Short mmCIF file of C-alpha atoms and ligand atoms in Angstrom, two decimals:
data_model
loop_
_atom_site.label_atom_id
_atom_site.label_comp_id
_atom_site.label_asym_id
_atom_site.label_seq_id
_atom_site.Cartn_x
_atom_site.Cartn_y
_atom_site.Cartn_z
CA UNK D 1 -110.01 122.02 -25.38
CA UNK D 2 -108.05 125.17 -25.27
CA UNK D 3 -106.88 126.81 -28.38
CA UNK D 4 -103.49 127.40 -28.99
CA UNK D 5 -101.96 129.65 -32.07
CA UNK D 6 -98.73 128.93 -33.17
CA UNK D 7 -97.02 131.45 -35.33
CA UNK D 8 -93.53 131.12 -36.85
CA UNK D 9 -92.10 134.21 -38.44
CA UNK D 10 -88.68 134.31 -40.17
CA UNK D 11 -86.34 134.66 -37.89
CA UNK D 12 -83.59 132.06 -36.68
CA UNK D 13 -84.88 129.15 -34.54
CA UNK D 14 -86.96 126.83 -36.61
CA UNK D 15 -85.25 123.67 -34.45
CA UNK D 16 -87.30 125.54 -31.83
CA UNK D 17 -90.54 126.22 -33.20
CA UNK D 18 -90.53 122.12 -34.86
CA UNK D 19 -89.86 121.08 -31.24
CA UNK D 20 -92.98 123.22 -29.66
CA UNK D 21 -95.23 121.90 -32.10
CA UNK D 22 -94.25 118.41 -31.68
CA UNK D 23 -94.73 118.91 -27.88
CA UNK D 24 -98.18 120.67 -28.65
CA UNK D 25 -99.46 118.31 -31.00
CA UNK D 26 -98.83 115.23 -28.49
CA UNK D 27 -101.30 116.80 -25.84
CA UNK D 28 -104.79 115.97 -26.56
CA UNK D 29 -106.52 119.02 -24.06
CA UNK D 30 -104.90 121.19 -27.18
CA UNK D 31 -106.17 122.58 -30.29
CA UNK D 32 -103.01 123.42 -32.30
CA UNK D 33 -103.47 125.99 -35.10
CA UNK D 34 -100.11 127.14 -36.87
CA UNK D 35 -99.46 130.42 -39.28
CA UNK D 36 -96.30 130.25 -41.57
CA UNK D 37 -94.96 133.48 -42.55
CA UNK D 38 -92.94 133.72 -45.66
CA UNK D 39 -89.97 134.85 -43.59
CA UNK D 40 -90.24 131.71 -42.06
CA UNK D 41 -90.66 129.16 -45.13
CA UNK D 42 -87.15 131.09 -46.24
CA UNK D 43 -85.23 130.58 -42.81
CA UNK D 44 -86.88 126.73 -42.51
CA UNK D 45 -85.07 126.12 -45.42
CA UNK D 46 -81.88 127.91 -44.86
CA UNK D 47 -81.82 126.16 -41.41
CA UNK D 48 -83.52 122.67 -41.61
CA UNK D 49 -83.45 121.65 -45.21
CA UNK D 50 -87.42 121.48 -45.09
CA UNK D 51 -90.92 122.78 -46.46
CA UNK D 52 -93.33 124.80 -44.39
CA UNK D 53 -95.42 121.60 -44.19
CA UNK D 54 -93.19 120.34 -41.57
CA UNK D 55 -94.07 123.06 -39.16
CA UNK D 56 -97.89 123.18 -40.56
CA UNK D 57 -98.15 118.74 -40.26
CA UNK D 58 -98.24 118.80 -36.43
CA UNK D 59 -101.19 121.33 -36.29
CA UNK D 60 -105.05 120.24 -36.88
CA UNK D 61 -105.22 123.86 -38.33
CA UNK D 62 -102.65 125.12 -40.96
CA UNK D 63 -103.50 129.02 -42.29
CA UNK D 64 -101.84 130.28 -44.93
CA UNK D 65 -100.24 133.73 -43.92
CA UNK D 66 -101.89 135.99 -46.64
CA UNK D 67 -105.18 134.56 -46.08
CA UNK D 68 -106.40 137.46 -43.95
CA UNK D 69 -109.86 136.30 -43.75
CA UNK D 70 -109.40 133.73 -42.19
CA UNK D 71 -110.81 133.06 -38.42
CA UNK D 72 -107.65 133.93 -36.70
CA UNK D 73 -107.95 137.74 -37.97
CA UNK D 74 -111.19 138.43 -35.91
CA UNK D 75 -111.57 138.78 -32.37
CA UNK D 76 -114.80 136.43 -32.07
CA UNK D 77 -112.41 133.55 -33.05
CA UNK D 78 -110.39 133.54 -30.20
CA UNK D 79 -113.22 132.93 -27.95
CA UNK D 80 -115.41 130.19 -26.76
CA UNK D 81 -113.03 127.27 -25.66
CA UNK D 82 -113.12 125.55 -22.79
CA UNK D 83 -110.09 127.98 -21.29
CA UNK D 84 -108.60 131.06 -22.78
CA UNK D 85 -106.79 130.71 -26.10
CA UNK D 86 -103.29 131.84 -26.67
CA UNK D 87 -100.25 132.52 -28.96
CA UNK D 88 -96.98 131.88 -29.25
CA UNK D 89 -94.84 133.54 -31.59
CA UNK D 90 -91.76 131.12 -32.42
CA UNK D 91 -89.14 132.37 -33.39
CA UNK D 92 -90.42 136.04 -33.45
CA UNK D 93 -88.31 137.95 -36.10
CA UNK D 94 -87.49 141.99 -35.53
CA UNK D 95 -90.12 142.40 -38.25
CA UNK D 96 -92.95 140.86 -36.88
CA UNK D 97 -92.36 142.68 -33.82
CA UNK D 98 -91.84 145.99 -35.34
CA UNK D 99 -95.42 145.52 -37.54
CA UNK D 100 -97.08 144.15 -33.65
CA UNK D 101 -96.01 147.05 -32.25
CA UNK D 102 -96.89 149.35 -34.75
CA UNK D 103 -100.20 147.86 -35.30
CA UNK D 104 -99.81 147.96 -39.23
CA UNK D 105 -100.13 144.49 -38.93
CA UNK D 106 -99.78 142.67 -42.34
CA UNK D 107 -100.40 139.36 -43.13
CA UNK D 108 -102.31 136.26 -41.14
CA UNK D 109 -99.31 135.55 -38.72
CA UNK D 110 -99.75 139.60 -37.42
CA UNK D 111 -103.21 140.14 -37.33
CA UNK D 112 -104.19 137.14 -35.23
CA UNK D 113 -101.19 138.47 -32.76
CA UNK D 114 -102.73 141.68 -33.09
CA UNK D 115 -106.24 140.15 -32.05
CA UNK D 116 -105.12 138.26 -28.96
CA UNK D 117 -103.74 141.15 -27.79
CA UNK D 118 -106.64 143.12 -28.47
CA UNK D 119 -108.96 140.71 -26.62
CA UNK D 120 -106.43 140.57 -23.43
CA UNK D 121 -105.23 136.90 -23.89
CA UNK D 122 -101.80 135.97 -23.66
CA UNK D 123 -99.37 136.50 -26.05
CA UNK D 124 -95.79 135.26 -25.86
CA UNK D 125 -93.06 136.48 -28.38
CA UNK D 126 -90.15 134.26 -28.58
CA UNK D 127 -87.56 137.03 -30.05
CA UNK D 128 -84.27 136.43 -31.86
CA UNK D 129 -81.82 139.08 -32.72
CA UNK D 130 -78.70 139.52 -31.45
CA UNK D 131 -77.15 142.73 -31.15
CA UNK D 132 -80.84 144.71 -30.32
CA UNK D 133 -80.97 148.39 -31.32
CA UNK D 134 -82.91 150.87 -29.53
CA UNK D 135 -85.41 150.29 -31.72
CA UNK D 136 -86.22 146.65 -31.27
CA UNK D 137 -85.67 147.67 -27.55
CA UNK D 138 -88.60 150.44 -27.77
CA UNK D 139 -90.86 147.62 -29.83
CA UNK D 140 -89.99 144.85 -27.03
CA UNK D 141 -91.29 147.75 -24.23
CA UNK D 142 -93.86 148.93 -26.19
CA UNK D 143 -95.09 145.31 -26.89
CA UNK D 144 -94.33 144.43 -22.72
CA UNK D 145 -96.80 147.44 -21.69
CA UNK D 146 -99.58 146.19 -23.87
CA UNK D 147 -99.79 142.77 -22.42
CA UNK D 148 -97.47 140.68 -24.84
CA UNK D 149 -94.86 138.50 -23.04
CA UNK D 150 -91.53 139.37 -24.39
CA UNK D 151 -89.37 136.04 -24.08
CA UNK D 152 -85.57 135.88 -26.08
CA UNK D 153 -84.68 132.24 -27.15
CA UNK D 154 -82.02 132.31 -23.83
CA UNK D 155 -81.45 128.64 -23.34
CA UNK D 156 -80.48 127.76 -19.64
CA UNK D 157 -77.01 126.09 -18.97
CA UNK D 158 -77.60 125.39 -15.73
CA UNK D 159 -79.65 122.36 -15.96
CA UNK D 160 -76.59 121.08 -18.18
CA UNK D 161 -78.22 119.91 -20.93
CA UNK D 162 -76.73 116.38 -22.47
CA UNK D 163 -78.19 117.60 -26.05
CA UNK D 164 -79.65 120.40 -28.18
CA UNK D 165 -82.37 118.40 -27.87
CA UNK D 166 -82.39 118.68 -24.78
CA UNK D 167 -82.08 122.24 -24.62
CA UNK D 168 -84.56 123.34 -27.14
CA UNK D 169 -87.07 121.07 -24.44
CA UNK D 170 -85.94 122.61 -22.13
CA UNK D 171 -86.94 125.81 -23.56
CA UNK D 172 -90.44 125.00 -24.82
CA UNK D 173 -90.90 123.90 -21.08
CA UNK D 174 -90.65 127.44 -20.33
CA UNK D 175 -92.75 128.61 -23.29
CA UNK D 176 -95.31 126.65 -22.17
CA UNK D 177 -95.22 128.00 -18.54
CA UNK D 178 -95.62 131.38 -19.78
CA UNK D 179 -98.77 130.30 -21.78
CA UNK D 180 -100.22 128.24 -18.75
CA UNK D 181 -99.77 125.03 -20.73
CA UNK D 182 -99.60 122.04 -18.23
CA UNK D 183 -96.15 119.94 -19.53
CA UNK D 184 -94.02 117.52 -18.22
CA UNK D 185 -91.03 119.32 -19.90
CA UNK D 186 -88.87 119.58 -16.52
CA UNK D 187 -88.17 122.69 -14.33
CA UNK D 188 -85.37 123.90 -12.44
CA UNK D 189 -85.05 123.03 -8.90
CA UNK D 190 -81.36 122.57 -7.30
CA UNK D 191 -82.04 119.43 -6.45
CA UNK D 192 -81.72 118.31 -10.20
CA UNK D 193 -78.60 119.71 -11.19
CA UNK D 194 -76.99 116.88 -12.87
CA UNK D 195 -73.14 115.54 -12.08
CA UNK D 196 -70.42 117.61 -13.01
CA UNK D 197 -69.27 116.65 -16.64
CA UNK D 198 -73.04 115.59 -18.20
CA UNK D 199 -73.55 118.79 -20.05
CA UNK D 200 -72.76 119.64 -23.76
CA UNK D 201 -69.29 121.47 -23.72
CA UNK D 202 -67.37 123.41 -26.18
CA UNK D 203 -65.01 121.85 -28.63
CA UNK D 204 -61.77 121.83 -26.43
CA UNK D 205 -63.18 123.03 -23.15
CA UNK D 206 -60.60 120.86 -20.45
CA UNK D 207 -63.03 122.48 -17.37
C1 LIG Y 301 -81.47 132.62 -42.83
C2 LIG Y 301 -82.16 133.85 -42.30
C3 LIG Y 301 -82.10 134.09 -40.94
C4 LIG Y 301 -82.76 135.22 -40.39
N1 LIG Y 301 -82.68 135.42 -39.05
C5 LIG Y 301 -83.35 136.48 -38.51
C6 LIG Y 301 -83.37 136.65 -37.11
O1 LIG Y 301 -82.79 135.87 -36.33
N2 LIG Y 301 -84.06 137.70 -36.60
C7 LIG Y 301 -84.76 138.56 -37.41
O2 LIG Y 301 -85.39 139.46 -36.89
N3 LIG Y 301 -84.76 138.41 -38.75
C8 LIG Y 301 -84.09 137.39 -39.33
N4 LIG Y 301 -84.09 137.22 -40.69
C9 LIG Y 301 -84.76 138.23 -41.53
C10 LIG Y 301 -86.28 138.00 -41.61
O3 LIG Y 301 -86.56 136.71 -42.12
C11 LIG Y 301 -86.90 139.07 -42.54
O4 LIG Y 301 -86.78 140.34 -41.93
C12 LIG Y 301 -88.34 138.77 -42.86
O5 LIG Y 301 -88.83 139.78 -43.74
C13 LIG Y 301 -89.22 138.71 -41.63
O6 LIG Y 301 -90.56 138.55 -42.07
P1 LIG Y 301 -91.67 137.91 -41.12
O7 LIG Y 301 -91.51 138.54 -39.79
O8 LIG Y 301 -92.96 138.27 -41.79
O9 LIG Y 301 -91.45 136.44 -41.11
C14 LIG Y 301 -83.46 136.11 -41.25
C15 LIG Y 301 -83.52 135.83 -42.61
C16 LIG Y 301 -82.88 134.72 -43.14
C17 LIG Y 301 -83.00 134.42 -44.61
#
């Protein structure tokens, strides 16, 4: 079994981070563990209509993000499975990233990021924030330089996706590449570049 953290902060993208952890939950060589922040259970709503238990449901291990004693805060937690745990950060909000790269981490969702990156293990920051300033910029190097894999929710057109869907799975696919999760999400390869017309188009678009 390999432990896998999911955090969700409160930024925009919780289609994303439901998708991820339905993908997650479905493979049985994973033990899912999920941290909600409080930014999140405010953009879940704004977005999806739902509670934080929808995110927290798919994992066998649901923290609550001010319970900073719990095992994802210390360093001896992330070791001991069968291959090296990980986290994924998704959607990673400017805040989150600002307290990771400060290291004034504070609450649950921070610390444990701030422990896997402390004990070398791979970190992957889904960011979202659009335009950046120079400061998310110097947070996103800063982060980059320590280890963390800095990864903006950028879906891919090119595979011509027929739904969002279909995008967002797209997406995870690559996620899951960066964490060295084994998924049978697709990949790019010319070969599959679907007929001209399949893909999701803009209202009006005569192309
Ligand atoms: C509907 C909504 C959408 C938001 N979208 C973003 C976003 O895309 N990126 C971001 O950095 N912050 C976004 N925020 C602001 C964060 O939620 C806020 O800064 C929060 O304090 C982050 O806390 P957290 O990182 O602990 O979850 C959004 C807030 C709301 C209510």
């Amino acid at each position: 079994m390999r432990k896998i953290l999911v955090g969700v902060s409160g930024a925009s993208g919780m289609p994303l981070a439901l998708r991820l952890l339905g993908h997650l939950s479905a493979m049985p060589d994973v033990e899912l563990s999920c941290i909600v922040s409080d930014g999140a259970a405010a953009v879940l709503n704004a977005e999806c209509g739902l509670a934080p238990d929808a995110l927290a449901r798919h994992a066998r291990h649901a923290y609550q993000a001010d319970d900073l004693g719990a095992g994802p805060a210390s360093g001896s937690w992330w070791h001991g499975g069968g291959a090296p745990a990980a986290m994924l950060v998704v959607p990673c909000s400017m805040g989150t990233l600002g307290a990771l790269a400060s290291g004034a981490t504070r609450n649950l969702l921070q610390r444990a990021a701030d422990a896997a990156l402390k004990e070398s293990l791979r970190l992957v920051l889904v960011t979202r924030e659009s335009p950046l300033s120079a400061i998310h910029l110097r947070n996103m190097l800063s982060l980059r330089e320590a280890g963390a894999v800095i990864m903006p929710f950028s879906p891919g057109f090119y595979l011509r996706p027929p739904s969002l869907d279909a995008m967002l799975d797209q997406f995870c696919g690559r996620i899951l590449d960066q964490a060295g999760i084994a998924h049978d999400l697709g990949r790019w390869a010319p070969e599959m570049a679907p007929p001209a017309g399949s893909s999701i188009t803009s209202q009006g678009d005569q192309s």
